[in-house]
GROMACS .gro file of N, CA and C in nm:
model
   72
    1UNK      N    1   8.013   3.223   6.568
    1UNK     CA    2   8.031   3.230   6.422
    1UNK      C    3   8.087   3.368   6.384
    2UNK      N    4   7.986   3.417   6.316
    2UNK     CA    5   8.059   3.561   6.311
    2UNK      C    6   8.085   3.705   6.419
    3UNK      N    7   8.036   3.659   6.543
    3UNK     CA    8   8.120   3.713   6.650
    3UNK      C    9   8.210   3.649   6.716
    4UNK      N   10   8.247   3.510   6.697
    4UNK     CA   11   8.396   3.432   6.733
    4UNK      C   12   8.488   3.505   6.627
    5UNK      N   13   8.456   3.505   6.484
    5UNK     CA   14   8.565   3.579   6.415
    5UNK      C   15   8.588   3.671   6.416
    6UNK      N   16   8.498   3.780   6.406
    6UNK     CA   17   8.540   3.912   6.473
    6UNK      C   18   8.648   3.948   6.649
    7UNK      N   19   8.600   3.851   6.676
    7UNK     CA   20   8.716   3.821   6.808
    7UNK      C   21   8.816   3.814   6.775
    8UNK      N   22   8.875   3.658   6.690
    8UNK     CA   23   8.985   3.636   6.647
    8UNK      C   24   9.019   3.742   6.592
    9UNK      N   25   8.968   3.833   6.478
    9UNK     CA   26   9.067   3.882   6.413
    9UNK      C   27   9.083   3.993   6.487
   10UNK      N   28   9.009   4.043   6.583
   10UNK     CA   29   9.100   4.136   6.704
   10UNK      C   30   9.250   4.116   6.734
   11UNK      N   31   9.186   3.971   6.820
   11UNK     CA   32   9.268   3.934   6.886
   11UNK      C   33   9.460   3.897   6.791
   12UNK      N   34   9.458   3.886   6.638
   12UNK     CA   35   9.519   3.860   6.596
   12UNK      C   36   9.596   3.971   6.530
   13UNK      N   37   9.503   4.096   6.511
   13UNK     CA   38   9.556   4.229   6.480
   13UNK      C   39   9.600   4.265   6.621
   14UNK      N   40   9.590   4.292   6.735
   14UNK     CA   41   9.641   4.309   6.819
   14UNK      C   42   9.757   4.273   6.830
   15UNK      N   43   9.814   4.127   6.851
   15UNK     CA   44   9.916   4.055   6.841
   15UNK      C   45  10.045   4.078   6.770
   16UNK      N   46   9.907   4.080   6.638
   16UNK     CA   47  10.030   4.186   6.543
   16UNK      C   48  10.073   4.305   6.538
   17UNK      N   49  10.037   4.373   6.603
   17UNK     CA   50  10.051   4.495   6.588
   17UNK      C   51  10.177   4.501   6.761
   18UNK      N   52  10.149   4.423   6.842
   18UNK     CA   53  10.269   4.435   6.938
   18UNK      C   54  10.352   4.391   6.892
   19UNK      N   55  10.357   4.268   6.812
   19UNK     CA   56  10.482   4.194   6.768
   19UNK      C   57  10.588   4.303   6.665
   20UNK      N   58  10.481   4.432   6.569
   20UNK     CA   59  10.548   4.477   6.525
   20UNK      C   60  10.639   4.613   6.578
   21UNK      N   61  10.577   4.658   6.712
   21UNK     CA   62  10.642   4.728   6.787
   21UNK      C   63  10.780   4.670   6.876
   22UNK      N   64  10.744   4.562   6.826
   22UNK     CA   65  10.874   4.500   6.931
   22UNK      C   66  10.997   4.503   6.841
   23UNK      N   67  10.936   4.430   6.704
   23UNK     CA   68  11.031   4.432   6.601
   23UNK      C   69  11.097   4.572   6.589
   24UNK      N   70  11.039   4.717   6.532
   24UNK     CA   71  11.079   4.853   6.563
   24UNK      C   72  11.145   4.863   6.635
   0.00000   0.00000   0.00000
């Protein structure tokens, strides 16, 4: 529950945050 979402939104800030280095 609320340590699956805290996962996800790791896992989804992470993601984003490479995707936006790639974009750069």
């Amino acid at each position: 529950s609320w340590f699956q979402s805290q996962s996800y939104a790791h896992r989804v800030a992470k993601s984003s945050t490479q995707t936006l280095h790639q974009y750069l």
